[in-house]
Amino acid sequence: MEYRSLGKTGLKVPEVSLGCMAFGRWIEKEQSFRVMDAALDAGMNLFDTADVYGRGMDNGNPLQSGESEAIVGEWLKDKRDRVIVATKVHGKVGAGVNDSGQSRYHVMRAVDNSLRRLQTDYIDLYQVHRFDEQTPLEESLEALSDLVRQGKVRYIGCSNYAAWQIAKAHGISALNRLHRYESVQPQYSILAREIENELLPFCASEKVGVIVYSPLGRGLLTGKYRQGERPPEGTRGAAGEKRLQVLMQEEGTYDIVGALQPLADERGWTLAQFALAWVLSNPVITSAILGVSRPEQISDALKALPNRLTPEELQAVDRISGGRK
Ligand SMILES: NC(=O)c1ccc[n+]([C@@H]2O[C@H](COP(=O)([O-])OP(=O)(O)OC[C@H]3O[C@@H](n4cnc5c(N)ncnc54)[C@H](OP(=O)(O)O)[C@@H]3O)[C@@H](O)[C@H]2O)c1
């Protein structure tokens, strides 16, 4: 495993991090523990979760969120120093009008709830889950900076932000001597390449860490799903994940997956290994957050590391999926 600096900070993070969205949602506690054991053994010592991750994401009940953080917290007890814990705030976690977003009111309550579930007194990377149109950035950044000063949070980051939104936030941080977003967490895979247009050039220029999610296209870039066929048992497709279904229905998805397979075959790699190597071949990417529902998926996905794709292979992928930029 290679470790890279997170943006312009001194923090070193693994090039492959562990996504914890499945915990308490698609997989139970014991299996989640096995996944975390395997991840730490493999050097994937950044764990990404969120206050909303849990069954509530599927059944629409905000009171059933937080299971992922609770499972991570229980596992973490005697290993706190070995893991970089990243979590998020923004989504709806209660029935009240102030139980979501990035107001000072909500951020201050949300962080304490995350710390309680995670059974720790600090979060290494606290990320706002998406842009909040309804709260002034000054208010959120002041609240987040207070958390850093109080020692509850080490670094702050954002997720699902456009380049202009980070630029605006950075300007406010600089003018008001507040902490700045040191990282962004966007979606990025061979099937979802929009960030290549603006966000990645911006992050390279401003030295913002880029921790990307869904590098395997939520499982589509493993070749396990076939057009017109029922998803295999035990997969997220079979569990009915909505955002996976949207990606499946996007025109051309299965053609892209089919055209990539021979490139992976030529290397003697699985499609998952090829898709992950493609993400990590982009020097602007700091870390790819791998989602995992079984420990074996970690050893399988990491097998091709630290190989990078050749310029010829990158061009071949561009011919196949350049339209997804
Ligand atoms: N900030 C945000 O808005 C946001 C949004 C989404 C995700 N995230 C973060 O990013 C993380 C990763 O997202 P993701 O789960 O969508 O990522 P992903 O890595 O694209 O997809 C993970 C899925 O791929 C399959 N898989 C993984 N390794 C495999 C292997 N070696 N062989 C076969 N199949 C394999 C598994 O599917 P099965 O379980 O079906 O076997 C797994 O659930 C999340 O856990 C979360 O932390 C953040």
Coordinates of C-alpha atoms and ligand atoms in Angstrom, one line a residue:
M1 CA 0.0 0.0 0.0
E2 CA 1.3 3.5 -0.9
Y3 CA 0.5 6.4 1.4
R4 CA 0.0 9.9 0.0
S5 CA -0.2 13.4 1.6
L6 CA -3.8 14.6 2.0
G7 CA -3.7 17.8 -0.1
K8 CA -1.3 20.3 1.4
T9 CA -1.6 18.8 4.9
G10 CA 1.1 16.6 6.5
L11 CA -1.4 13.7 7.0
K12 CA -0.5 10.6 5.0
V13 CA -3.4 8.5 3.9
P14 CA -3.5 5.2 2.1
E15 CA -4.1 5.1 -1.7
V16 CA -7.0 2.8 -1.0
S17 CA -9.4 3.6 1.9
L18 CA -12.2 1.5 3.3
G19 CA -15.8 2.6 2.7
C20 CA -18.1 1.8 5.6
M21 CA -21.5 2.5 4.0
A22 CA -22.5 -1.2 3.9
F23 CA -22.1 -1.6 7.7
G24 CA -25.5 -2.1 9.4
R25 CA -27.2 -1.6 6.0
W26 CA -26.3 -4.5 3.8
I27 CA -24.0 -6.4 6.2
E28 CA -24.3 -7.1 9.9
K29 CA -21.8 -6.3 12.7
E30 CA -19.8 -9.5 12.7
Q31 CA -19.2 -9.4 8.9
S32 CA -18.3 -5.7 9.2
F33 CA -15.7 -6.5 11.9
R34 CA -14.1 -9.1 9.5
V35 CA -14.0 -6.5 6.7
M36 CA -12.3 -3.9 9.0
D37 CA -9.8 -6.5 10.2
A38 CA -8.9 -7.4 6.6
A39 CA -8.7 -3.7 5.6
L40 CA -6.4 -2.8 8.5
D41 CA -4.2 -5.8 7.7
A42 CA -4.0 -4.7 4.1
G43 CA -2.9 -1.2 5.1
M44 CA -6.2 0.5 4.3
N45 CA -6.1 2.6 7.5
L46 CA -8.5 5.3 6.5
F47 CA -12.1 4.4 7.2
D48 CA -14.9 6.5 5.7
T49 CA -18.3 6.6 7.2
A50 CA -21.1 9.1 7.7
D51 CA -23.7 9.9 10.4
V52 CA -26.5 8.9 8.0
Y53 CA -25.1 5.5 7.0
G54 CA -27.4 2.7 8.2
R55 CA -30.8 1.2 7.3
G56 CA -32.4 4.6 7.3
M57 CA -30.9 5.2 3.9
D58 CA -33.2 2.6 2.3
N59 CA -36.3 2.8 4.4
G60 CA -36.5 6.6 4.6
N61 CA -36.5 6.6 8.5
P62 CA -33.9 9.1 9.6
L63 CA -34.0 7.7 13.1
Q64 CA -32.4 4.5 11.8
S65 CA -29.1 6.2 10.8
G66 CA -25.8 6.0 12.5
E67 CA -25.5 2.2 12.6
S68 CA -22.3 2.3 10.5
E69 CA -20.6 4.7 12.9
A70 CA -21.7 2.6 15.9
I71 CA -20.3 -0.6 14.3
V72 CA -17.0 1.2 13.5
G73 CA -16.9 2.6 17.1
E74 CA -17.4 -0.8 18.7
W75 CA -14.6 -2.3 16.6
L76 CA -12.3 0.7 17.0
K77 CA -12.1 0.6 20.8
D78 CA -8.6 -0.9 21.2
K79 CA -7.3 0.2 17.8
R80 CA -8.1 3.9 17.7
D81 CA -4.5 5.0 17.1
R82 CA -4.1 2.8 14.1
V83 CA -7.0 4.2 12.0
I84 CA -7.8 7.5 10.4
V85 CA -11.5 8.0 11.0
A86 CA -13.4 10.1 8.5
T87 CA -17.1 10.8 8.9
K88 CA -19.7 13.2 7.6
V89 CA -22.4 15.6 8.6
H90 CA -25.4 17.0 6.6
G91 CA -28.0 14.3 5.9
K92 CA -31.2 14.1 7.9
V93 CA -30.7 12.2 11.2
G94 CA -34.0 13.1 13.0
A95 CA -37.5 14.3 12.4
G96 CA -36.9 18.0 13.3
V97 CA -36.3 20.8 10.8
N98 CA -32.8 21.4 12.4
D99 CA -31.8 17.7 12.2
S100 CA -29.9 18.1 8.9
G101 CA -27.7 20.6 7.1
Q102 CA -24.7 22.6 8.2
S103 CA -26.1 25.2 10.6
R104 CA -23.9 25.8 13.7
Y105 CA -26.9 24.4 15.7
H106 CA -26.9 21.1 13.8
V107 CA -23.1 20.7 13.3
M108 CA -22.4 21.1 17.0
R109 CA -25.0 18.5 17.9
A110 CA -24.1 16.1 15.1
V111 CA -20.4 16.0 16.0
D112 CA -21.2 15.0 19.5
N113 CA -23.5 12.2 18.4
S114 CA -20.9 10.9 15.9
L115 CA -18.2 11.0 18.6
R116 CA -20.5 9.1 21.0
R117 CA -21.3 6.4 18.4
L118 CA -17.6 6.2 17.3
Q119 CA -16.6 5.9 21.0
T120 CA -13.8 8.3 20.5
D121 CA -13.1 11.9 21.5
Y122 CA -11.8 13.0 18.1
I123 CA -12.6 12.6 14.4
D124 CA -9.6 12.8 12.0
L125 CA -11.4 14.1 9.0
Y126 CA -14.9 15.7 9.4
Q127 CA -16.6 16.2 6.0
V128 CA -19.7 18.1 5.0
H129 CA -21.6 15.6 2.9
R130 CA -22.8 18.0 0.2
F131 CA -23.2 21.7 -0.4
D132 CA -25.8 23.4 1.9
E133 CA -27.7 26.0 -0.1
Q134 CA -29.5 27.2 3.0
T135 CA -26.7 28.0 5.4
P136 CA -24.1 30.7 4.9
L137 CA -20.7 29.1 4.4
E138 CA -19.3 31.5 7.0
E139 CA -21.6 30.0 9.6
S140 CA -20.6 26.4 8.8
L141 CA -16.9 27.1 8.5
E142 CA -16.9 29.0 11.8
A143 CA -18.6 26.1 13.5
L144 CA -16.2 23.5 11.9
S145 CA -13.2 25.6 12.8
D146 CA -14.4 25.8 16.4
L147 CA -14.5 22.0 16.4
V148 CA -10.8 21.9 15.3
R149 CA -9.9 24.3 18.0
Q150 CA -11.8 22.3 20.6
G151 CA -9.8 19.2 19.5
K152 CA -13.0 17.3 18.4
V153 CA -11.9 17.3 14.8
R154 CA -8.4 17.2 13.2
Y155 CA -9.1 18.3 9.6
I156 CA -12.2 19.4 7.7
G157 CA -13.2 18.4 4.2
C158 CA -16.2 18.5 1.9
S159 CA -18.0 16.0 -0.3
N160 CA -20.0 16.3 -3.6
Y161 CA -18.8 19.9 -4.0
A162 CA -18.2 21.6 -7.3
A163 CA -14.9 23.4 -7.9
W164 CA -16.5 26.9 -7.5
Q165 CA -18.1 25.9 -4.2
I166 CA -14.7 24.9 -2.7
A167 CA -13.1 28.0 -4.2
K168 CA -15.8 30.2 -2.5
A169 CA -15.3 28.3 0.8
H170 CA -11.5 28.7 0.6
G171 CA -11.9 32.4 0.0
I172 CA -14.1 32.7 3.1
S173 CA -11.7 30.7 5.2
A174 CA -8.7 32.8 4.1
L175 CA -10.5 36.1 4.7
N176 CA -11.7 35.1 8.2
R177 CA -8.7 33.0 9.3
L178 CA -10.8 29.9 9.5
H179 CA -9.7 26.3 8.7
R180 CA -10.1 25.4 5.1
Y181 CA -11.5 22.2 3.4
E182 CA -8.4 20.1 2.9
S183 CA -10.1 17.4 0.9
V184 CA -13.1 16.7 -1.3
Q185 CA -14.9 13.5 -1.7
P186 CA -16.5 13.1 -5.2
Q187 CA -17.7 10.1 -7.1
Y188 CA -15.1 8.9 -9.6
S189 CA -14.8 5.7 -11.8
I190 CA -14.5 4.7 -15.4
L191 CA -18.3 5.1 -15.5
A192 CA -18.4 8.5 -13.8
R193 CA -15.8 10.9 -15.0
E194 CA -17.3 14.4 -14.8
I195 CA -14.8 15.6 -12.2
E196 CA -12.0 15.4 -14.8
N197 CA -13.4 18.7 -16.4
E198 CA -13.1 21.2 -13.5
L199 CA -12.8 19.7 -10.0
L200 CA -9.6 17.7 -10.6
P201 CA -7.7 20.6 -12.3
F202 CA -8.9 22.9 -9.4
C203 CA -7.7 20.4 -6.7
A204 CA -4.4 20.0 -8.4
S205 CA -3.9 23.7 -8.5
E206 CA -5.0 24.4 -4.9
K207 CA -3.6 21.2 -3.4
V208 CA -6.9 19.8 -2.2
G209 CA -6.9 16.1 -1.3
V210 CA -9.2 14.1 -3.5
I211 CA -10.7 11.0 -1.9
V212 CA -13.0 9.4 -4.4
Y213 CA -16.0 7.2 -3.8
S214 CA -17.5 4.3 -5.8
P215 CA -14.3 3.6 -7.8
L216 CA -15.9 0.3 -8.9
G217 CA -19.2 1.9 -10.0
R218 CA -21.0 0.5 -6.9
G219 CA -20.0 -3.0 -8.2
L220 CA -20.8 -2.6 -11.9
L221 CA -17.1 -2.5 -12.7
T222 CA -16.6 -6.0 -11.5
G223 CA -18.7 -7.5 -14.3
K224 CA -21.1 -9.2 -11.9
Y225 CA -24.2 -7.6 -13.4
R226 CA -25.5 -8.5 -16.9
Q227 CA -28.0 -6.5 -18.8
G228 CA -31.5 -7.9 -18.6
E229 CA -30.6 -10.5 -16.0
R230 CA -31.5 -10.5 -12.3
P231 CA -28.6 -9.3 -10.1
P232 CA -26.8 -12.3 -8.4
E233 CA -28.0 -13.1 -4.8
G234 CA -26.1 -11.4 -2.0
T235 CA -25.2 -8.3 -4.1
R236 CA -26.2 -4.7 -3.6
G237 CA -28.0 -5.0 -6.9
A238 CA -30.2 -7.8 -5.4
A239 CA -30.7 -5.6 -2.3
G240 CA -32.1 -2.9 -4.6
E241 CA -29.6 0.0 -4.1
K242 CA -31.3 2.9 -5.8
R243 CA -28.1 4.8 -6.9
L244 CA -26.8 1.5 -8.4
Q245 CA -30.0 1.1 -10.4
V246 CA -29.6 4.6 -11.8
L247 CA -26.1 3.9 -12.9
M248 CA -27.3 0.6 -14.5
Q249 CA -30.0 2.4 -16.4
E250 CA -27.7 5.1 -17.8
E251 CA -27.3 4.6 -21.5
G252 CA -24.2 2.7 -22.6
T253 CA -23.2 1.5 -19.1
Y254 CA -23.2 -2.2 -20.0
D255 CA -21.4 -1.5 -23.4
I256 CA -18.6 0.2 -21.5
V257 CA -18.3 -2.6 -19.0
G258 CA -18.3 -5.2 -21.8
A259 CA -15.6 -3.3 -23.8
L260 CA -13.3 -3.0 -20.7
Q261 CA -13.2 -6.7 -19.9
P262 CA -10.7 -7.6 -22.7
L263 CA -8.3 -4.9 -21.4
A264 CA -8.5 -6.5 -18.0
D265 CA -8.1 -10.0 -19.5
E266 CA -4.9 -8.9 -21.4
R267 CA -3.3 -8.1 -18.0
G268 CA -4.7 -11.3 -16.4
W269 CA -6.6 -9.1 -14.0
T270 CA -10.2 -9.0 -12.9
L271 CA -12.3 -6.1 -14.0
A272 CA -12.3 -4.8 -10.4
Q273 CA -8.5 -4.8 -10.3
F274 CA -8.4 -2.9 -13.6
A275 CA -11.0 -0.4 -12.6
L276 CA -9.2 0.4 -9.3
A277 CA -5.8 0.7 -11.1
W278 CA -7.4 3.1 -13.6
V279 CA -8.6 5.4 -10.8
L280 CA -5.2 5.3 -9.1
S281 CA -3.4 6.0 -12.3
N282 CA -4.6 9.6 -12.1
P283 CA -2.0 11.4 -10.1
V284 CA -4.5 14.0 -8.8
I285 CA -6.4 11.2 -6.9
T286 CA -5.2 10.9 -3.3
S287 CA -7.2 7.9 -2.3
A288 CA -10.0 5.6 -3.6
I289 CA -12.6 4.5 -1.1
L290 CA -13.4 0.9 -1.8
G291 CA -16.7 -0.5 -0.8
V292 CA -16.6 -4.0 0.5
S293 CA -19.1 -6.6 1.7
R294 CA -16.7 -9.5 2.2
P295 CA -13.1 -9.6 3.3
E296 CA -12.0 -11.6 0.2
Q297 CA -13.0 -8.6 -1.9
I298 CA -10.2 -6.6 -0.4
S299 CA -7.4 -9.1 -1.2
D300 CA -8.9 -9.5 -4.7
A301 CA -9.2 -5.8 -5.4
L302 CA -5.7 -5.0 -4.1
K303 CA -3.9 -7.7 -6.0
A304 CA -3.0 -5.4 -9.0
L305 CA -1.5 -2.7 -6.7
P306 CA 0.8 -0.9 -7.1
N307 CA 0.6 -1.3 -10.8
R308 CA -0.5 1.7 -12.9
L309 CA -2.0 1.5 -16.4
T310 CA 0.1 2.3 -19.4
P311 CA -0.5 5.4 -21.6
E312 CA -1.9 3.0 -24.3
E313 CA -4.3 1.4 -21.8
L314 CA -5.4 4.8 -20.6
Q315 CA -6.1 5.9 -24.2
A316 CA -8.0 2.7 -24.8
V317 CA -10.2 3.5 -21.8
D318 CA -10.7 7.0 -23.1
R319 CA -12.0 5.6 -26.4
I320 CA -14.5 3.4 -24.5
S321 CA -15.7 5.8 -21.8
G322 CA -14.5 9.3 -22.7
G323 CA -18.1 10.3 -23.2
R324 CA -18.7 10.0 -19.4
K325 CA -16.5 13.1 -18.8
Ligands
LIG1 N1 -19.8 11.0 -0.2 C1 -20.8 10.4 -0.7 O1 -21.8 11.0 -1.1 C2 -20.6 8.9 -0.9 C3 -21.5 8.2 -1.8 C4 -21.3 6.8 -1.9 C5 -20.3 6.2 -1.3 N2 -19.4 6.9 -0.5 C6 -18.3 6.3 0.3 O2 -17.6 5.5 -0.6 C7 -17.5 4.1 -0.2 C8 -17.4 3.2 -1.4 O3 -18.6 3.4 -2.2 P1 -19.1 2.1 -3.0 O4 -19.4 1.0 -2.0 O5 -20.2 2.6 -3.8 O6 -17.8 1.7 -3.8 P2 -17.4 0.7 -4.9 O7 -16.1 0.3 -4.5 O8 -17.6 1.3 -6.3 O9 -18.4 -0.5 -4.9 C9 -18.4 -1.4 -3.9 C10 -19.1 -2.7 -4.3 O10 -18.3 -3.4 -5.3 C11 -18.3 -4.8 -5.0 N3 -16.9 -5.2 -4.9 C12 -15.9 -4.6 -4.2 N4 -14.8 -5.3 -4.4 C13 -15.1 -6.4 -5.1 C14 -14.3 -7.4 -5.6 N5 -13.0 -7.6 -5.4 N6 -14.9 -8.4 -6.4 C15 -16.2 -8.3 -6.7 N7 -17.0 -7.3 -6.2 C16 -16.4 -6.3 -5.4 C17 -19.1 -5.0 -3.8 O11 -20.5 -5.3 -4.2 P3 -21.4 -6.4 -3.4 O12 -21.4 -5.9 -2.0 O13 -22.7 -6.3 -4.2 O14 -20.7 -7.7 -3.5 C18 -19.1 -3.7 -3.1 O15 -20.2 -3.5 -2.3 C19 -18.8 4.0 0.7 O16 -18.6 2.9 1.6 C20 -18.8 5.3 1.4 O17 -17.8 5.3 2.4 C21 -19.6 8.2 -0.3

